[in-house]
Tab-separated table of C-alpha atoms in Angstrom:
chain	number	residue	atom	x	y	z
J	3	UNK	CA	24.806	19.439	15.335
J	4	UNK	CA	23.945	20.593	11.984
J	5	UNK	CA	20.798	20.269	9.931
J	6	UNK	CA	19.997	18.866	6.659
J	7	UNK	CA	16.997	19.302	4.687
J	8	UNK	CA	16.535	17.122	1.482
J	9	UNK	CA	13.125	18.024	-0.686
J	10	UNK	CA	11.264	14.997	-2.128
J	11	UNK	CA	12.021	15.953	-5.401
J	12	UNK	CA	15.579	15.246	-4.770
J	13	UNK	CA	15.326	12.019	-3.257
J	14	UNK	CA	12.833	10.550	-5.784
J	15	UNK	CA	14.687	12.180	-8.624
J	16	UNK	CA	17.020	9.343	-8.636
J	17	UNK	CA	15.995	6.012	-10.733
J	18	UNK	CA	16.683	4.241	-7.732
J	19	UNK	CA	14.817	5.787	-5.112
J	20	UNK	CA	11.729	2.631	-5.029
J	21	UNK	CA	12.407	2.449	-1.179
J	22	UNK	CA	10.418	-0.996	-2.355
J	23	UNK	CA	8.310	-2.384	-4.456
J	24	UNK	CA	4.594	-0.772	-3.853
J	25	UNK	CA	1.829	-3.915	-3.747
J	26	UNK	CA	-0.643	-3.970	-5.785
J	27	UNK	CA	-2.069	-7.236	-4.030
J	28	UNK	CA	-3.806	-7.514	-0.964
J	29	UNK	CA	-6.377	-10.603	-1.464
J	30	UNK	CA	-6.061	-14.130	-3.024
J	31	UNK	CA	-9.476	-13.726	-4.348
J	32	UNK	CA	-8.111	-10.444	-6.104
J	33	UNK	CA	-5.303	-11.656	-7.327
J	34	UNK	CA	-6.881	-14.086	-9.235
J	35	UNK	CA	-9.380	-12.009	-10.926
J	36	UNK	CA	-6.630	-9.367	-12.297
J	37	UNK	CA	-7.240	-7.368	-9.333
J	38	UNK	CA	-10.204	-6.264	-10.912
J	39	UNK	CA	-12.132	-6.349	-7.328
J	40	UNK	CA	-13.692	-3.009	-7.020
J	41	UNK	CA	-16.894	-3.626	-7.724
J	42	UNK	CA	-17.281	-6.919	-6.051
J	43	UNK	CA	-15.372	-6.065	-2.740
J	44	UNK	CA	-17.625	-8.914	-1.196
J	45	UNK	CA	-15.226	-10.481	1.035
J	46	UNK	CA	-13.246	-8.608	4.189
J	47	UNK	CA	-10.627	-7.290	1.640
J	48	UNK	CA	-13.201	-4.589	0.656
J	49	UNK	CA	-11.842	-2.390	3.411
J	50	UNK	CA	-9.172	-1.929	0.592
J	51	UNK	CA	-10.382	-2.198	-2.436
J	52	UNK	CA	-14.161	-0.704	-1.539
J	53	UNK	CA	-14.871	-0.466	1.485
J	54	UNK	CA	-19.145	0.732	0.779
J	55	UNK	CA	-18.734	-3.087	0.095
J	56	UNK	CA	-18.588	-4.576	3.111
J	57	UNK	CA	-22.272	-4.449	3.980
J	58	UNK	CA	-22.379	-7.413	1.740
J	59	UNK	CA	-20.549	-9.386	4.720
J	60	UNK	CA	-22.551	-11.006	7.493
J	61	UNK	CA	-21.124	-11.299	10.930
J	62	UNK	CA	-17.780	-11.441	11.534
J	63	UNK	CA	-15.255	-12.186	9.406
J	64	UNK	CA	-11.577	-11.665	9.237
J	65	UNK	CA	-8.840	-12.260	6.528
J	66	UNK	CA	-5.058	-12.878	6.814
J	67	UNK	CA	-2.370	-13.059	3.454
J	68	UNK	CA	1.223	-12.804	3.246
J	69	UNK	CA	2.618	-12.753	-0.282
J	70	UNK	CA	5.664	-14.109	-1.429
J	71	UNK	CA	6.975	-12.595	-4.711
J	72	UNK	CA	10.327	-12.097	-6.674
J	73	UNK	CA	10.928	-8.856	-7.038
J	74	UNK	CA	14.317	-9.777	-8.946
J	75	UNK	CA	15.319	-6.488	-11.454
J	76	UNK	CA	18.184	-5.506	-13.696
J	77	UNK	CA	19.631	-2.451	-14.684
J	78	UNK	CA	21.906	-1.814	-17.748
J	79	UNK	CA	23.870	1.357	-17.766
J	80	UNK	CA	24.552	3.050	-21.360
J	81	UNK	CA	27.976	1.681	-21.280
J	82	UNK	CA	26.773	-1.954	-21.128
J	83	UNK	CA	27.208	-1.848	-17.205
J	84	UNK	CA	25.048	-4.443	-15.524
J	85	UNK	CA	23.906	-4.467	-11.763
J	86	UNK	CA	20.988	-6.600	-10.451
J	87	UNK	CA	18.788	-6.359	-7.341
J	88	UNK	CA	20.220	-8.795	-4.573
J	89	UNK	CA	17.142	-10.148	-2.658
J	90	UNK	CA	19.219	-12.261	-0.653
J	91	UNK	CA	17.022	-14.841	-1.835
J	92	UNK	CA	13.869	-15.932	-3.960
J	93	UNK	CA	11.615	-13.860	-2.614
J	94	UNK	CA	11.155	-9.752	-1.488
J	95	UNK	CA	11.361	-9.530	2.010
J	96	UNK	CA	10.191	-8.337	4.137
J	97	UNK	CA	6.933	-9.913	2.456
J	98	UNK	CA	3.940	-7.800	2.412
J	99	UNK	CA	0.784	-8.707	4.242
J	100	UNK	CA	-2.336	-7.700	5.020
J	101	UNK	CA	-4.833	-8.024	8.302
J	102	UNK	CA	-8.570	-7.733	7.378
J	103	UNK	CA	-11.761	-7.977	10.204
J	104	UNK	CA	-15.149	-6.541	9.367
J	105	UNK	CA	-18.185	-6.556	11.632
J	106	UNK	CA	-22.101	-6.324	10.549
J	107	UNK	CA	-23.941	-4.376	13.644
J	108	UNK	CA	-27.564	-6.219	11.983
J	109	UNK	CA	-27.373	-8.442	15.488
J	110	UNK	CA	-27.975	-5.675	17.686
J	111	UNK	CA	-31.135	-3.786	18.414
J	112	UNK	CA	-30.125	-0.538	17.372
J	113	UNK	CA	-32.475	0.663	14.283
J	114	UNK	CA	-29.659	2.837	12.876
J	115	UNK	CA	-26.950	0.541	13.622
J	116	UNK	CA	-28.427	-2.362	11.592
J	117	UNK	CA	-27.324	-1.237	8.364
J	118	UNK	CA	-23.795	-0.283	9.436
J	119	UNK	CA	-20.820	-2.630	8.996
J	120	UNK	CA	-17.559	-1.362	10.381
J	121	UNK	CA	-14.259	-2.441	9.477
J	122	UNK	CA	-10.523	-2.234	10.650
J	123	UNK	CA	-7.774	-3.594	8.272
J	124	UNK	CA	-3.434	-3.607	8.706
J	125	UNK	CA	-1.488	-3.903	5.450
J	126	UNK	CA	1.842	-3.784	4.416
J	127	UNK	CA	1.619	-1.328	0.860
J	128	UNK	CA	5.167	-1.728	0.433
J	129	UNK	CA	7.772	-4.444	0.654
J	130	UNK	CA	11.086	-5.959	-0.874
J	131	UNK	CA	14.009	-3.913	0.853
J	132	UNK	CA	16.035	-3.253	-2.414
J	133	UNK	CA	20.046	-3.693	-2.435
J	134	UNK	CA	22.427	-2.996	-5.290
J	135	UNK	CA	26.375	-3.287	-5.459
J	136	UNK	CA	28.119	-0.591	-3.845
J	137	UNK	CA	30.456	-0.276	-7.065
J	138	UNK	CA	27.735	-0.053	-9.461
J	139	UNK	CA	26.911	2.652	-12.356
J	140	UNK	CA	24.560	4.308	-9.870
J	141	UNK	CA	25.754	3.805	-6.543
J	142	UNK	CA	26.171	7.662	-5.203
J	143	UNK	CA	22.044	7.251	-6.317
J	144	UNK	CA	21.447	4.516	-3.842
J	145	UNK	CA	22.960	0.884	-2.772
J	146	UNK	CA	20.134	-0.441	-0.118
J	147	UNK	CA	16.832	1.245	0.390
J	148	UNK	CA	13.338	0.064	2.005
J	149	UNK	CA	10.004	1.729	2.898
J	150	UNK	CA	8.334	-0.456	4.734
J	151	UNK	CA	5.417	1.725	5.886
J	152	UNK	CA	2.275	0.244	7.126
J	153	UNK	CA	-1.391	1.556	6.310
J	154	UNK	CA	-3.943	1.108	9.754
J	155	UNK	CA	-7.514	1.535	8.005
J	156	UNK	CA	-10.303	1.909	9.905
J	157	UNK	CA	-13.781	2.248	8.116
J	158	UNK	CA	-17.099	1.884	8.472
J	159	UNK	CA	-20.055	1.484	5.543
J	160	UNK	CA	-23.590	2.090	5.445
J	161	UNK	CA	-26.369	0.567	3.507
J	162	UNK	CA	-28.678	2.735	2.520
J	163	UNK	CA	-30.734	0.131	0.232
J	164	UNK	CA	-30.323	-3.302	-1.256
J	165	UNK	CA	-29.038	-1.466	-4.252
J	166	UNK	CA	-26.814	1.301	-2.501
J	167	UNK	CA	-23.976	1.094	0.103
J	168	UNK	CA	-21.374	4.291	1.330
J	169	UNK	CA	-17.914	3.637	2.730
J	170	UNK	CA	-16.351	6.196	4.911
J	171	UNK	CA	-12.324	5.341	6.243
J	172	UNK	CA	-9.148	6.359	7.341
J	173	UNK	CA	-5.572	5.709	6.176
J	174	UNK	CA	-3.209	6.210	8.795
J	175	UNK	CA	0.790	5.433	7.327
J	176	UNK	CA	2.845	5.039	9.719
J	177	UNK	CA	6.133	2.680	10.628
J	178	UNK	CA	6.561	0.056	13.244
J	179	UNK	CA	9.808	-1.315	14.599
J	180	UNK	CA	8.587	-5.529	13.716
J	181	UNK	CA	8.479	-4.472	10.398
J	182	UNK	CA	11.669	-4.009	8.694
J	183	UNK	CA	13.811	-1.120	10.264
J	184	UNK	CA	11.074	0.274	11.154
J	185	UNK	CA	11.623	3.493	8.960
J	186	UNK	CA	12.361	4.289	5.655
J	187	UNK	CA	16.175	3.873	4.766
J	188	UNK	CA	18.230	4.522	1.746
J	189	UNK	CA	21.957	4.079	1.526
J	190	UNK	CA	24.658	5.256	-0.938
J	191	UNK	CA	28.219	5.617	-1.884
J	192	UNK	CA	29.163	9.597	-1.258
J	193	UNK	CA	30.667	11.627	-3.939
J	194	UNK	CA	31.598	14.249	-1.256
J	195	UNK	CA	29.177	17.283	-2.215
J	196	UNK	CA	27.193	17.163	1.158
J	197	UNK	CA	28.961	19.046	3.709
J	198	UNK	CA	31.130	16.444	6.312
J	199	UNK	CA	31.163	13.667	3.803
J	200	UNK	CA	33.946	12.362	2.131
J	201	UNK	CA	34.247	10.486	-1.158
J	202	UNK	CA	33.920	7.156	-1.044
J	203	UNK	CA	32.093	6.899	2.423
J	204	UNK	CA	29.093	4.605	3.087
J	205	UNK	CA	25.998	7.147	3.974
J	206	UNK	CA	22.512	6.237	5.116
J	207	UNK	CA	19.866	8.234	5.448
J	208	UNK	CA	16.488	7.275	7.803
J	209	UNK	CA	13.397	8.783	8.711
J	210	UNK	CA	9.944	8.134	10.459
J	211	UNK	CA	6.684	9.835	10.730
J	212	UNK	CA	2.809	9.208	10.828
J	213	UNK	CA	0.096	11.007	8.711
J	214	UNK	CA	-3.317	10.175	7.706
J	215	UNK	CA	-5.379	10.120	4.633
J	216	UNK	CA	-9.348	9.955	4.530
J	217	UNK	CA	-11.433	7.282	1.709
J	218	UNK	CA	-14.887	7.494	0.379
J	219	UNK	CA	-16.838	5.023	-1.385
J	220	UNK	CA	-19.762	4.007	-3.311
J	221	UNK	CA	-21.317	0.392	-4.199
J	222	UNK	CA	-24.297	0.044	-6.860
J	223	UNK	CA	-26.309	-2.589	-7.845
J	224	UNK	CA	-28.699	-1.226	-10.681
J	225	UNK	CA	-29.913	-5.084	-11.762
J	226	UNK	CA	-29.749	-8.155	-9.542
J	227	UNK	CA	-30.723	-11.832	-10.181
J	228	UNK	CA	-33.616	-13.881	-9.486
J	229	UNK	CA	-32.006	-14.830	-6.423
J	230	UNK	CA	-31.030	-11.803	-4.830
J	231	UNK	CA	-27.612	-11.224	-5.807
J	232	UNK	CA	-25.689	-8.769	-8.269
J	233	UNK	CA	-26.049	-8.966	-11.925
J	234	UNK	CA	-24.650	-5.568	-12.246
J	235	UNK	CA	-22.213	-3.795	-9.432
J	236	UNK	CA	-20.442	-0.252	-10.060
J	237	UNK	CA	-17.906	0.607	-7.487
J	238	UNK	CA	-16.345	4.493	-7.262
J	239	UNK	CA	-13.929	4.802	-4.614
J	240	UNK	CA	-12.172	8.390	-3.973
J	241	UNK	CA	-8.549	8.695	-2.030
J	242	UNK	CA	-7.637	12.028	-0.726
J	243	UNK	CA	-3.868	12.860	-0.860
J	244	UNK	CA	-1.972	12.365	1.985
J	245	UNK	CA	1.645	14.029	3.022
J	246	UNK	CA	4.346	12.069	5.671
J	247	UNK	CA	6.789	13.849	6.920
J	248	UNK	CA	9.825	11.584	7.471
J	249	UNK	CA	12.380	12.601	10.268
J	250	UNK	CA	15.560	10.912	11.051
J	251	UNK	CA	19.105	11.281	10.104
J	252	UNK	CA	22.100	11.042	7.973
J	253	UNK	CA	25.087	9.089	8.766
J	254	UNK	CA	28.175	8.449	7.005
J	255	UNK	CA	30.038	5.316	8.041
J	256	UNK	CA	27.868	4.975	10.866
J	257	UNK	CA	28.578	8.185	12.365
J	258	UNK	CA	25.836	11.253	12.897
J	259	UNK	CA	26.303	13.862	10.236
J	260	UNK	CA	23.125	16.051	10.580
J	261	UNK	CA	19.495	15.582	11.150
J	262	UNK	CA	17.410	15.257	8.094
J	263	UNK	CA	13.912	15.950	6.885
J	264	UNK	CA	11.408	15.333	3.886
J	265	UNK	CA	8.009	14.785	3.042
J	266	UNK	CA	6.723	11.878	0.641
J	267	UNK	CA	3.639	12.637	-0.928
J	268	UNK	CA	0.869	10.349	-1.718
J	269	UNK	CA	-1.378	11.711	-4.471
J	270	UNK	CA	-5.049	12.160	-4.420
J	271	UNK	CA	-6.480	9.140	-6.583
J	272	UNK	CA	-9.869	7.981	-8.132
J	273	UNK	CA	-10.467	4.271	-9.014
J	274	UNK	CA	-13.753	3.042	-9.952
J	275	UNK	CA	-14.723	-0.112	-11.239
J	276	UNK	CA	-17.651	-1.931	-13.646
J	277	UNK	CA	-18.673	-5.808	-12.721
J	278	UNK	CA	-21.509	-7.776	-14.713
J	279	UNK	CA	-22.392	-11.743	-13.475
J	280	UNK	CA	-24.250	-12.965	-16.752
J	281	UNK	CA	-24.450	-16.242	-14.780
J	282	UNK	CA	-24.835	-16.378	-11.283
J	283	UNK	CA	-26.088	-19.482	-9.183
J	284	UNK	CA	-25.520	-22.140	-7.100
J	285	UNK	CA	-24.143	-24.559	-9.853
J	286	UNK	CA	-21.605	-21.341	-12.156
J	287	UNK	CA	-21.093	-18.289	-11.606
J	288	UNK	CA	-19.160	-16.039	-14.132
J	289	UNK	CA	-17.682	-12.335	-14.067
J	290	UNK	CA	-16.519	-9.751	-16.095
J	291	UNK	CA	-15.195	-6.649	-14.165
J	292	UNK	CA	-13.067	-3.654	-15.633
């Protein structure tokens, strides 16, 4: 059996190749502030958006969120050709989600522990399998593809004062087989320039792997109110790049042609975030975070 090797600059190079929609949301609470949630982080979705905030949490807590989203694009070729993204229904599936528990060690009589929350969330960073007619302007590009990769974050952060928290985590991507395929898939319409294809045949190409990433992060509080809680919060999280190595295969019409191989790079990435309460109490409380 033959081998194939296709570089990830020719499988992205193609409009098409979205493998699914990346989401942006992974909190209610979030997603109704703009996203703008780094330098609050002060429920369990910190683990993803800063995790140095979760020694704001006491006890246990957990979160759970599924969104449900049309993901519904069109595409318009320069001849006036028009293709549109079949969901197969209103919404992207399969629908992103998102598995947050954090845990505050202050209840055991540890010194060093006290101050140390750790954290272990499950999300879904891509979604929306994406299908396309299999006559359309760019089907040799792609007719069906999905990533449905999940991120496994486990992370712990450390007060150092009332005014200064660390995060320290780990992103591990990886697929499982309840969620989607259970690898990344792309299908197209074959123009016959990969050896044993022919023109007009239905290929797919799959593949699978597991790779990790590492996540620091920082929580200030330079002013706080009266009653003990932010006035002022600046949030830095850093993401190191992270490479997956996908393995599977390419088929045409079903059939084995040759193994395959890429890597899909996720790049290193600094977000940081600046959130002031002007009015904070029991009776209003009011934000502005960029």
């Amino acid at each position: 059996m033959g081998s194939v090797v296709f570089l990830l600059g020719l499988i992205i190079s193609v409009p098409a190749w979205g493998d699914g929609f990346r989401n942006p949301f992974q909190d209610s609470a979030a997603i109704a502030q703009g996203n703008a949630f780094r330098a609050q982080a002060d429920n369990p979705s910190a683990i993803h958006y800063n995790p140095a905030g979760m020694t704001q949490l006491e006890g246990v807590q957990h979160a759970i969120g599924v969104q449900f989203v049309n993901v519904n694009t069109k595409f318009q070729s320069a001849s006036g050709v028009e293709v549109e993204n079949d969901l197969g229904g209103l919404v992207g599936l399969p629908p992103p989600g998102q598995l947050f528990i954090t845990g505050n060690l202050q209840t055991f009589d540890i010194p060093v522990m006290q101050d140390v929350t750790l954290g272990l969330g499950v999300e879904s960073l891509f979604g929306f399998a994406n299908k396309y007619p299999k006559d359309g302007p760019f089907a040799s590009a792609v007719t069906r593809a999905q990533l449905p990769l999940l991120d496994i974050k486990p992370t712990m952060a450390y007060k150092i004062s009332e005014r200064i928290s660390l995060g320290l985590g780990v992103d591990v991507f990886t697929f499982a087989s309840f969620l989607g395929e259970g690898h990344s898939e792309q299908q197209s319409i074959a123009v016959g320039n990969i050896p044993g294809t022919t023109p007009g045949q239905e290929l797919e190409l799959t593949g699978k792997g597991t790779t990790a990433g590492l996540n620091a992060s920082i929580l200030l509080t330079p002013w706080m109110h009266d009653n003990g809680k932010p006035m002022v919060n600046i949030g830095f999280v850093w993401r190191s790049q992270a490479v997956l190595k996908l393995k599977g295969e390419l088929r045409a019409d079903g059939q084995k042609v040759a193994d395959a191989k890429t890597s899909l790079r996720f790049p290193e990435s600094y977000e940081w975030g600046l959130a002031i309460w002007p009015i904070r109490n029991i009776h209003h409380e009011w934000k502005v975070e960029v």
